[in-house]
Amino acid sequence: MTLLQFQIVSAQQDEFEIVTRNIANHLKQTTKVTTNDVLKLKQTQKPDGSWSDIDYGSSVITLWQPITHLQRIKNYAIAMNNEPNNKFNEQIVTGLQYWLKTAPKSKNWWYNDIATPLAIGEILVLLDETKFVYPKECKDSLLESMKRGDPYKEKGANKLDIAMHYLYRACASKDEKLMDSAVNQLFAPIEFSTLEGLQHDYSYFQHGKQLYLAGYGAVFLMGEYKAASAVRNTKFALSNEKQKLLHTYLTQTFLRAIRGRYSDFNIEGRSISRPDILDKKNAIPDGYAENMLQILAIAKSINPSDVTEIENAIKRINEVRPVSFGIESFHKQFYCADYTLHQRKNYAFNVRTVSSRTKRTETGNGENLFGQFLADGATNIQRTGDEYYNIMPLWEWDKIPGITSRDYVDNLPATIEWGENGSTDFVGGVSDGKYGCTAYDMNYNDVQAKKACFFFDKEIVCLGAGINSKAEENITTTLNQCWLKGEVKIGNNKLLLAETEKLENPSWIWHDRIGYCFLQNTKATVSANTQKGSWKYINKGYSDVTIEGKVFKLFIDHGSKPVNESYAYCVLPDISFKKMNKSAVNIDIVANNNDIQAAANNELKMLQICFYKPQTLVYKQLKITVDQPCLLFIKNIGKNQPEVWVSDPSQKLSEITVSVEVNNKTATKKIRLPDNENKGKSVLMN
Ligand code: CA
């Protein structure tokens, strides 16, 4: 060996030592093991290395007990890392040998190909870190037993998990080639995709083109940050380019869909039916030991130059700062995902829709049993953050906030599993990054409606038109269904007295500092009733204990078999009762019919329009003509040169001609629309 060769070899060994240390440090930080814990283990372990409370012959598919054996050995290894004086040599070696001798197997491949090799890998790395001396054939046999699964053949979380145990094996065997392929596969998901995974609009899809910002999107963040932390400060480290993609997804998308410590219910996919899932302080994704706060701490250390947004989020999630802390005005239309985020210091108002390009929120594995209407324009309205936390077992599932639906007597079970395709093309939004509007051309379950939301600062205007159905049930549009907090006031200072009141042409309703103004004559029902349910009722895997609570519910009744019905209301997401009483909503409903929906905010001098057909709209001194269906957002109304944003929700057009006439001066522009992966994105007309 030449000197140069020797130096290369020794440098490589250093790299493996760094990775070993990184992994051991992470495991020490995320697995709390006390001396007492391991002393108890030592006392109960038999001389052959086994424990009598574990059924090593079990092959069940869930809660497979033999994996506990490896977790206990891992605890010894962590205890030795924590405190060098801890000695469990005999316990560890006999324990490992017992495992090799009995070779337990589950009927669930996930335990054999993922959980078991991951646990063995963690033990081997932890032992290496303490320079633990044990028989070479024991280590070799364990390394051999880890050769399970193929990351190249898997997608999403499974790919990450298998690549992770490849990385552990590469590290424990100092196999550079294996390390390269493990790292390659670990970081492969950090790139834009038009299938599943990270989308060009920085949304995240799983199980087809299905919105999954949390759930699988959270697992993606956890797996990648954990991997990035394992190989940091080595030549295997995450590239700057991929680090930026991951950081942008985390800070611009994921964290923005969380208010305080609670996520938007729209982003969880079928996990919406699991207890506590919205709580990002405590919820732990499937198969992980880490919670979101631990991952945010890693994310912060991976990108130390740009940590403000992560630090602010940690403070909000930990509730050491108010939910408004560090929140900037933000509006974004996710044109790949058919999802809108609208954020202000004092509230979040997000909308989930679906098109023929995307999928509805899935039902599957006995989870989310009534969730088929979740994508029909659901509006997540958060002020304090916990408005919907654990309300799901009690929900009336055809009255998800924001949706228009048939009103069934009992909740209607979903019949299509793993995501149902949307049915219409004209679904999307136009935005300048701070304001915007969203259109949802709905046709589902024999209910048709043109649903649009117009987003400003103090108010969000919701318009519905062309509401038709031939179904027997009444058709309703729900303004909200959230936890009851304090009094409900009905216009003119009247307190809600009965538990349910049917209202003829109400002017407004106020509850929990949120105002709901009706902008046209409406039949509405408001209630503050006790609702009951259980987690098992909406998700077969959970408890059937009855849960009950008081729920604020407000909906519009369009009657049975409506023909061309409509609605117009405005939500003021943070307003005192005193102000509400006097408040005059400074909004013009410029149009609300099957061909066009438009709202203007006089204070902000903004006009937002959904053109469902080529046509002309006249508003004050403005005359706007489009030659194609589109969405338009006009700012600086009253000025000679208004600012105009345009988008094509159908994502089918290549150009649109827009002409804007102000005080008899006309500007006409043929606008080229974004193509390929940017279809549906907003363009500034200039
Ligand atoms: Ca119902």
XYZ file of C-alpha atoms and ligand atoms in Angstrom:
687
model
C 0.000 0.000 0.000
C 1.389 3.367 -0.958
C 1.213 6.248 1.436
C -1.455 7.964 -0.676
C -3.618 4.841 -0.705
C -3.241 4.578 3.025
C -4.371 8.176 3.495
C -7.473 7.601 1.371
C -8.399 4.491 3.334
C -7.946 6.236 6.649
C -9.977 9.257 5.490
C -12.808 6.902 4.514
C -12.682 5.261 7.894
C -13.005 8.669 9.498
C -16.100 9.301 7.405
C -17.693 6.094 8.681
C -16.805 7.060 12.225
C -18.527 10.416 11.774
C -21.676 8.738 10.420
C -21.612 6.237 13.307
C -21.345 9.086 15.814
C -24.112 11.103 14.123
C -26.502 8.144 14.233
C -25.604 7.232 17.829
C -26.125 10.841 18.947
C -29.514 10.983 17.268
C -30.614 7.705 18.866
C -29.422 8.875 22.282
C -31.374 12.107 21.932
C -34.599 10.501 20.748
C -34.735 7.387 22.951
C -34.861 8.088 26.663
C -33.351 5.206 28.643
C -32.728 5.383 32.400
C -30.320 3.232 34.410
C -33.328 1.841 36.233
C -34.906 0.729 32.942
C -31.883 -1.325 31.943
C -31.282 -2.737 35.407
C -34.824 -4.093 35.315
C -34.129 -5.627 31.918
C -30.990 -7.231 33.270
C -32.855 -8.742 36.221
C -35.570 -10.298 34.067
C -33.335 -11.570 31.249
C -32.765 -15.349 31.319
C -29.265 -16.906 31.057
C -29.924 -17.881 27.407
C -30.465 -14.182 26.590
C -34.274 -14.293 26.221
C -37.116 -12.759 28.236
C -39.974 -14.911 29.445
C -42.672 -12.313 28.691
C -41.907 -12.371 24.955
C -43.567 -14.951 22.695
C -40.734 -15.560 20.220
C -42.912 -17.890 18.110
C -45.510 -15.183 17.390
C -46.076 -14.303 13.730
C -49.003 -11.870 14.080
C -49.240 -8.981 11.614
C -49.722 -6.115 14.074
C -48.117 -5.450 17.460
C -45.612 -8.257 16.765
C -44.022 -8.937 20.152
C -40.580 -10.368 19.225
C -39.454 -6.912 18.035
C -39.506 -5.910 21.729
C -36.462 -8.161 22.244
C -34.402 -6.020 19.878
C -35.704 -2.796 21.439
C -34.449 -4.038 24.823
C -30.987 -4.829 23.463
C -31.010 -1.390 21.859
C -31.781 0.098 25.276
C -28.689 -1.636 26.720
C -26.641 -0.189 23.867
C -28.034 3.299 24.461
C -27.366 3.015 28.202
C -23.744 2.118 27.415
C -23.485 5.118 25.112
C -24.941 7.377 27.794
C -22.617 6.143 30.511
C -19.378 4.285 29.698
C -19.408 2.625 33.135
C -22.575 0.784 32.228
C -21.593 -2.756 31.309
C -24.037 -5.132 29.721
C -21.630 -7.185 27.635
C -22.985 -10.564 28.578
C -26.631 -9.489 28.320
C -26.095 -8.009 24.875
C -24.108 -10.893 23.439
C -26.411 -13.657 24.740
C -29.405 -11.565 23.642
C -28.077 -11.174 20.115
C -27.146 -14.841 19.911
C -30.603 -15.839 21.101
C -32.123 -13.698 18.355
C -29.926 -15.293 15.699
C -30.751 -18.784 16.955
C -34.542 -18.324 17.063
C -34.770 -15.954 14.042
C -38.359 -14.797 14.753
C -40.522 -13.939 11.721
C -43.831 -12.098 11.345
C -46.438 -12.760 8.654
C -46.264 -9.013 7.990
C -43.366 -8.289 5.592
C -42.933 -4.848 7.155
C -41.601 -6.381 10.408
C -39.202 -8.702 8.539
C -37.917 -6.321 5.874
C -38.112 -2.995 7.686
C -38.610 -3.009 11.470
C -36.226 -5.890 12.254
C -33.250 -4.822 10.094
C -33.732 -1.218 11.293
C -33.563 -2.325 14.937
C -30.533 -4.578 14.348
C -28.818 -1.782 12.405
C -29.348 0.680 15.223
C -27.887 -1.803 17.731
C -24.804 -2.456 15.564
C -24.114 1.245 15.099
C -24.570 1.964 18.808
C -22.202 -0.892 19.715
C -19.587 0.336 17.228
C -19.762 3.785 18.772
C -18.803 2.371 22.181
C -16.058 0.208 20.584
C -17.889 -2.813 21.926
C -15.954 -6.067 21.587
C -17.980 -9.153 20.680
C -17.579 -12.268 18.508
C -17.021 -11.432 14.854
C -19.287 -14.250 13.680
C -22.130 -12.780 15.727
C -21.767 -9.399 14.002
C -21.355 -11.037 10.568
C -24.500 -13.109 11.057
C -26.461 -10.048 12.129
C -25.227 -8.092 9.094
C -26.224 -11.022 6.889
C -29.714 -11.122 8.473
C -30.190 -7.433 7.624
C -30.082 -8.095 3.884
C -33.823 -7.646 3.444
C -35.881 -5.514 1.039
C -34.776 -3.417 -1.918
C -35.044 0.383 -1.765
C -34.896 0.641 -5.560
C -38.189 -1.258 -5.798
C -40.077 0.712 -3.130
C -41.682 4.138 -2.941
C -42.261 6.748 -0.251
C -41.791 5.836 3.395
C -40.927 2.183 2.673
C -38.122 3.214 0.341
C -36.714 5.554 2.985
C -36.892 2.961 5.740
C -35.182 0.235 3.727
C -32.491 2.626 2.505
C -31.987 3.641 6.148
C -31.181 0.086 7.253
C -28.913 -0.229 4.210
C -27.133 2.838 5.563
C -26.815 1.278 9.041
C -25.416 -1.907 7.463
C -22.990 0.070 5.281
C -21.852 1.945 8.349
C -21.395 -1.158 10.528
C -19.518 -2.992 7.773
C -17.657 0.112 6.496
C -18.852 -0.721 2.997
C -18.380 2.369 0.856
C -20.241 1.056 -2.177
C -23.244 0.081 -0.085
C -23.104 3.492 1.593
C -23.200 5.251 -1.777
C -26.262 3.364 -2.932
C -28.017 3.744 0.441
C -27.447 7.523 0.401
C -28.488 7.738 -3.234
C -31.791 6.012 -2.455
C -32.348 7.907 0.794
C -32.153 11.255 -0.956
C -33.765 10.202 -4.256
C -37.254 11.329 -3.108
C -35.999 14.930 -2.673
C -36.784 16.016 -6.202
C -39.824 17.268 -8.082
C -42.136 14.604 -9.395
C -45.283 14.663 -11.510
C -46.401 11.382 -9.938
C -46.267 10.834 -6.169
C -43.956 12.759 -3.856
C -42.870 16.403 -3.951
C -44.764 18.455 -6.566
C -43.641 21.493 -8.546
C -45.899 23.740 -6.444
C -44.192 22.376 -3.288
C -47.178 20.285 -2.291
C -46.817 16.576 -1.512
C -48.749 13.628 -2.998
C -49.124 10.025 -1.902
C -51.417 7.234 -3.118
C -51.778 8.864 -6.484
C -52.227 12.603 -6.895
C -53.649 13.019 -3.440
C -52.904 15.920 -1.108
C -50.831 14.598 1.790
C -48.857 17.546 3.225
C -48.876 15.851 6.629
C -49.260 12.089 7.072
C -46.987 10.835 4.290
C -45.638 14.363 3.775
C -44.556 14.446 7.437
C -42.987 10.981 7.130
C -41.048 12.297 4.124
C -39.684 15.206 6.197
C -38.806 12.946 9.111
C -37.075 10.287 7.032
C -35.068 12.787 4.997
C -33.988 14.959 7.909
C -33.030 11.879 9.886
C -30.942 10.623 6.956
C -29.414 14.067 6.408
C -28.465 14.177 10.065
C -26.807 10.729 9.858
C -24.439 11.712 7.041
C -23.838 15.356 7.924
C -20.227 16.609 7.829
C -19.156 13.808 5.519
C -18.786 13.442 1.776
C -22.129 11.591 1.802
C -23.936 14.731 3.060
C -27.144 16.023 1.456
C -26.372 18.331 -1.477
C -27.145 22.046 -1.130
C -29.671 21.827 -3.915
C -31.668 19.037 -2.258
C -31.314 20.648 1.132
C -32.976 23.764 -0.326
C -35.884 21.766 -1.770
C -36.479 20.061 1.565
C -36.188 23.329 3.494
C -38.654 25.065 1.157
C -41.178 22.251 1.510
C -40.832 22.412 5.284
C -40.988 26.183 5.726
C -43.157 27.373 2.818
C -45.697 24.546 2.792
C -45.753 22.197 5.771
C -45.259 24.713 8.588
C -47.686 27.173 6.988
C -50.490 24.626 7.195
C -50.080 24.543 10.995
C -51.700 27.186 13.223
C -50.062 27.290 16.655
C -49.568 23.627 17.381
C -52.507 22.327 15.310
C -52.506 21.443 11.629
C -55.191 22.198 9.050
C -57.510 19.145 9.002
C -57.252 19.122 5.189
C -53.609 18.033 5.055
C -53.754 14.751 6.972
C -55.334 12.470 4.356
C -57.026 9.458 5.950
C -55.074 10.091 9.194
C -57.710 12.768 9.925
C -59.577 9.882 11.591
C -56.788 9.199 14.137
C -56.841 10.632 17.677
C -54.618 13.662 18.386
C -53.259 13.745 14.815
C -53.669 17.522 14.390
C -51.464 18.182 17.420
C -47.969 18.662 16.034
C -46.445 18.922 19.494
C -47.148 15.301 20.339
C -48.259 13.368 17.259
C -45.696 10.842 16.016
C -46.010 9.511 12.468
C -46.331 5.751 11.975
C -43.133 3.815 12.482
C -41.154 6.732 13.940
C -39.742 7.304 17.398
C -39.298 11.038 16.782
C -41.992 13.705 17.063
C -42.216 16.782 14.857
C -40.345 19.011 17.317
C -37.334 16.688 17.275
C -37.339 16.745 13.484
C -37.580 20.545 13.471
C -34.533 20.645 15.731
C -32.630 18.552 13.177
C -33.888 20.701 10.285
C -32.565 23.749 12.108
C -29.136 22.203 12.506
C -28.992 21.008 8.880
C -29.556 24.532 7.576
C -28.149 26.810 10.280
C -28.134 29.888 8.036
C -31.902 30.070 7.601
C -33.599 29.103 10.831
C -35.994 31.954 11.674
C -39.113 30.298 10.294
C -38.281 26.984 11.936
C -37.509 28.641 15.274
C -40.753 30.627 15.140
C -42.707 27.455 14.379
C -41.057 25.629 17.299
C -42.069 28.476 19.615
C -45.649 28.414 18.332
C -45.909 24.625 18.581
C -44.466 24.698 22.112
C -46.900 27.511 22.941
C -44.178 29.736 24.369
C -45.248 32.353 21.802
C -48.785 33.180 20.564
C -50.170 31.545 17.424
C -49.604 34.811 15.527
C -45.881 34.922 16.319
C -43.800 35.469 13.187
C -46.793 34.981 10.861
C -46.728 37.045 7.677
C -49.620 37.649 5.276
C -49.493 34.841 2.753
C -51.713 33.396 0.050
C -50.842 30.497 -2.156
C -52.712 28.407 -4.657
C -51.210 24.923 -4.972
C -52.020 24.386 -8.652
C -50.813 20.777 -8.611
C -52.739 19.854 -5.467
C -55.962 21.948 -5.799
C -55.382 23.415 -2.347
C -55.336 27.029 -1.111
C -53.432 28.412 1.885
C -54.494 31.844 3.121
C -52.741 33.078 6.210
C -52.903 36.252 8.260
C -51.445 37.114 11.641
C -54.805 36.545 13.304
C -56.187 33.580 11.348
C -55.726 30.873 8.719
C -58.414 30.105 6.122
C -57.459 27.204 3.845
C -59.503 25.443 1.183
C -59.341 21.865 -0.094
C -60.828 21.058 -3.508
C -60.389 18.304 -6.109
C -60.275 18.170 -9.914
C -60.101 15.508 -12.607
C -56.317 15.897 -12.199
C -56.286 14.926 -8.492
C -57.844 12.580 -5.950
C -60.268 13.026 -3.069
C -59.163 12.259 0.480
C -58.908 8.497 0.754
C -60.605 5.866 2.870
C -58.660 2.630 3.408
C -57.510 0.039 5.957
C -60.723 0.775 7.859
C -59.691 4.420 8.326
C -61.586 7.630 7.516
C -64.843 5.787 6.967
C -67.014 8.829 6.094
C -64.480 11.150 4.455
C -65.707 11.177 0.853
C -66.870 14.824 0.958
C -63.668 16.238 2.501
C -62.461 17.628 -0.824
C -65.672 19.452 -1.792
C -64.420 22.915 -0.903
C -63.675 22.286 2.776
C -62.728 25.495 4.571
C -60.375 25.126 7.525
C -60.914 28.252 9.627
C -58.403 28.561 12.462
C -57.966 31.473 14.820
C -56.684 29.898 18.063
C -55.689 26.713 16.227
C -57.634 24.088 18.184
C -61.047 24.716 16.559
C -61.213 21.192 15.080
C -58.780 19.320 17.330
C -60.240 15.828 17.961
C -63.719 16.887 16.832
C -63.776 14.292 14.033
C -65.545 11.436 15.900
C -68.413 13.889 16.572
C -68.626 15.433 13.120
C -71.646 15.244 10.896
C -69.657 14.177 7.837
C -71.899 15.700 5.169
C -71.439 19.058 6.938
C -67.684 19.432 6.749
C -66.978 23.200 7.064
C -67.309 24.849 3.655
C -68.780 21.997 1.635
C -72.019 21.781 -0.327
C -73.587 18.331 -0.016
C -76.687 16.185 0.258
C -77.811 16.194 3.884
C -78.208 12.536 4.873
C -80.007 11.496 8.049
C -77.071 9.266 9.019
C -73.461 9.632 7.936
C -72.906 7.967 4.585
C -70.071 5.400 4.585
C -67.490 5.880 1.836
C -67.437 2.965 -0.611
C -64.421 3.715 -2.817
C -61.065 3.011 -1.173
C -57.634 4.606 -1.684
C -58.749 7.858 -3.268
C -61.454 8.644 -5.768
C -60.694 10.795 -8.812
C -62.207 14.258 -9.033
C -64.676 14.886 -11.843
C -64.245 18.456 -13.122
C -61.506 20.521 -14.787
C -62.257 24.079 -13.760
C -60.656 23.989 -10.314
C -57.922 26.347 -9.206
C -56.956 29.767 -8.006
C -55.360 33.039 -8.956
C -52.967 34.750 -6.574
C -50.358 37.458 -6.224
C -48.800 35.726 -3.188
C -50.833 37.723 -0.654
C -54.436 37.729 -1.903
C -56.379 35.672 -4.393
C -59.491 33.681 -5.190
C -60.274 30.000 -5.581
C -62.872 28.408 -7.848
C -64.287 24.910 -7.525
C -66.622 23.686 -10.235
C -68.302 20.897 -8.315
C -70.131 17.862 -9.696
C -70.192 14.990 -7.238
C -72.785 12.615 -5.813
C -75.489 14.281 -7.929
C -74.755 17.753 -6.570
C -73.592 20.489 -8.939
C -72.329 23.846 -7.710
C -69.987 26.638 -8.667
C -68.145 27.372 -5.436
C -65.750 30.291 -5.108
C -63.823 31.932 -2.264
C -62.413 35.463 -2.436
C -59.647 36.159 0.034
C -58.847 39.580 1.515
C -57.423 40.761 4.852
C -60.356 41.057 7.239
C -62.803 38.942 5.311
C -63.228 35.953 3.039
C -66.202 36.007 0.700
C -67.778 32.663 -0.233
C -70.100 32.481 -3.219
C -72.073 29.558 -4.576
C -74.138 29.484 -7.755
C -75.691 26.969 -10.139
C -76.559 24.676 -7.245
C -78.535 21.807 -8.724
C -79.472 18.329 -7.611
C -82.088 15.720 -8.398
C -81.423 13.830 -5.168
C -84.117 13.332 -2.526
C -82.100 14.807 0.337
C -81.964 18.509 1.097
C -78.826 20.167 -0.216
C -76.870 22.187 2.341
C -73.804 24.412 2.392
C -72.015 24.422 5.744
C -70.293 27.570 6.984
C -68.685 25.876 9.956
C -68.822 22.877 12.271
C -66.306 23.361 15.084
C -66.067 23.154 18.883
C -68.524 25.452 20.646
C -66.662 28.168 22.556
C -68.730 30.688 24.476
C -71.871 32.377 23.240
C -73.476 32.296 19.836
C -75.054 35.603 18.823
C -77.562 36.018 16.051
C -77.650 39.512 14.457
C -79.111 42.418 16.416
C -77.654 41.272 19.694
C -79.869 38.221 20.055
C -78.388 35.314 21.951
C -78.913 31.795 20.640
C -81.396 30.407 23.157
C -82.663 27.112 21.800
C -80.060 24.491 20.910
C -81.093 24.652 17.284
C -82.637 27.627 15.529
C -83.887 27.832 11.995
C -83.387 31.334 10.657
C -85.153 33.122 7.841
C -82.902 35.711 6.171
C -80.481 36.245 9.051
C -78.054 39.139 8.702
C -75.178 37.657 10.660
C -74.029 35.123 13.256
C -71.134 35.566 15.671
C -69.252 32.842 17.572
C -65.741 32.626 19.059
C -64.665 35.966 17.546
C -65.608 34.756 14.077
C -68.396 36.548 12.215
C -70.510 35.048 9.428
C -72.357 37.666 7.358
C -75.063 36.649 4.920
C -74.894 38.723 1.767
C -78.176 37.526 0.254
C -81.501 36.191 1.524
C -80.869 32.792 3.054
C -82.490 30.000 5.022
C -79.951 29.000 7.602
C -79.768 26.757 10.651
C -77.524 27.442 13.606
C -77.010 25.020 16.465
C -74.990 24.562 19.627
C -75.761 20.939 20.413
C -74.023 18.058 22.092
C -72.783 15.667 19.415
C -71.576 12.135 20.083
C -69.364 9.567 18.430
C -66.308 7.416 18.935
C -62.934 7.045 17.234
C -63.872 3.492 16.270
C -66.934 4.854 14.458
C -64.670 6.711 11.996
C -61.571 4.469 12.213
C -61.833 0.749 12.945
C -58.457 0.603 14.687
C -59.397 2.796 17.649
C -61.480 2.869 20.827
C -65.258 2.542 20.852
C -65.588 4.671 23.985
C -68.290 7.291 23.401
C -66.991 10.837 23.157
C -69.269 13.840 23.335
C -68.975 17.570 23.214
C -70.737 20.780 22.280
C -70.451 21.746 18.648
C -71.165 25.031 16.874
C -72.768 24.316 13.530
C -74.045 26.751 10.931
C -75.397 25.794 7.520
C -77.539 27.073 4.653
C -80.471 24.962 3.495
C -80.962 25.008 -0.297
C -83.971 22.658 -0.017
C -84.697 19.489 -1.932
C -84.028 19.281 -5.697
C -82.681 22.840 -5.958
C -82.542 24.459 -9.396
C -79.921 27.145 -9.914
C -79.798 28.004 -6.220
C -77.042 30.167 -4.805
C -75.433 31.433 -1.623
C -73.322 34.433 -0.644
C -71.675 34.831 2.722
C -68.645 36.454 4.180
C -66.487 35.186 7.034
C -64.748 37.699 9.323
C -62.263 35.424 11.054
C -61.228 37.684 13.925
C -63.717 40.270 15.073
C -65.077 41.343 18.439
C -68.824 41.191 19.010
C -68.895 44.950 19.503
C -67.355 45.614 16.110
C -69.459 42.936 14.486
C -72.596 44.623 15.646
C -71.721 47.839 13.887
C -69.708 46.404 11.109
C -70.651 47.186 7.578
C -68.953 44.716 5.271
C -67.271 46.774 2.604
C -67.667 44.171 -0.122
C -69.493 44.267 -3.461
C -70.850 41.012 -4.792
C -70.351 41.978 -8.425
C -71.760 38.763 -9.892
C -72.877 35.369 -8.647
C -74.350 33.124 -11.305
C -73.521 30.054 -13.339
C -71.336 32.017 -15.785
C -69.499 34.409 -13.535
C -68.723 34.977 -9.860
C -66.971 38.125 -8.711
C -66.367 40.055 -5.509
C -64.734 43.427 -4.920
C -63.192 44.828 -1.759
C -63.657 48.586 -1.731
C -61.140 49.308 0.985
C -58.365 47.305 -0.686
C -59.498 48.358 -4.187
C -59.446 44.804 -5.441
C -61.678 42.820 -7.744
C -61.512 39.033 -8.124
C -63.419 37.264 -10.887
C -64.172 33.664 -11.900
C -65.111 33.669 -15.593
C -66.707 30.309 -16.391
C -67.284 31.497 -19.987
C -65.661 34.052 -22.313
C -67.525 37.301 -21.603
C -67.411 40.918 -20.483
C -67.823 42.213 -16.936
C -68.472 45.839 -16.135
C -67.676 47.142 -12.661
C -67.566 50.873 -11.884
C -65.243 52.484 -14.434
C -63.788 49.087 -15.427
C -64.789 46.930 -18.358
C -63.061 43.564 -18.555
C -63.306 41.080 -21.422
C -61.775 37.618 -21.656
C -61.802 35.253 -24.657
C -61.491 32.097 -22.532
C -62.767 30.868 -19.159
C -60.244 31.982 -16.526
C -59.666 33.556 -13.129
C -58.725 37.212 -12.871
C -57.461 39.258 -9.952
C -57.370 43.021 -10.429
C -55.578 45.356 -8.004
C -55.405 49.144 -7.822
C -58.949 49.674 -9.036
C -59.509 53.357 -9.645
C -55.989 53.852 -10.950
C -55.401 54.195 -14.668
C -53.204 51.123 -14.799
C -54.605 48.388 -12.609
C -52.474 45.355 -11.847
C -53.968 42.202 -13.374
C -53.216 38.580 -12.488
C -54.641 35.729 -14.490
C -54.743 31.928 -14.298
C -56.260 29.014 -16.180
C -57.848 26.577 -13.704
C -58.688 24.097 -16.479
C -54.924 23.795 -17.154
C -55.735 23.206 -20.817
C -55.106 26.566 -22.478
C -51.899 27.978 -23.864
C -53.017 31.611 -24.082
C -55.784 33.973 -23.021
C -56.609 37.408 -24.377
C -57.637 39.879 -21.697
C -58.744 43.408 -22.343
C -59.157 45.936 -19.587
C -60.894 49.223 -20.299
C -60.471 52.024 -17.756
C -62.211 55.331 -18.404
C -62.555 54.497 -22.113
C -58.876 53.605 -22.508
C -58.414 49.961 -23.422
C -55.370 47.760 -22.908
C -55.559 44.375 -24.631
C -53.015 41.656 -24.025
C -52.574 38.146 -25.292
C -51.138 36.301 -22.320
C -49.039 33.194 -22.734
C -49.871 30.764 -19.965
C -47.313 28.607 -18.167
C -46.934 25.137 -19.600
C -45.917 21.650 -18.487
C -45.500 21.349 -14.740
C -46.457 25.023 -14.205
C -49.914 24.756 -15.740
C -52.461 26.535 -13.584
C -49.933 28.950 -12.085
C -50.868 32.652 -11.927
C -49.350 35.132 -14.380
C -49.021 38.897 -14.056
C -50.345 40.739 -17.113
C -47.919 43.458 -18.131
Ca -76.496 14.931 7.584
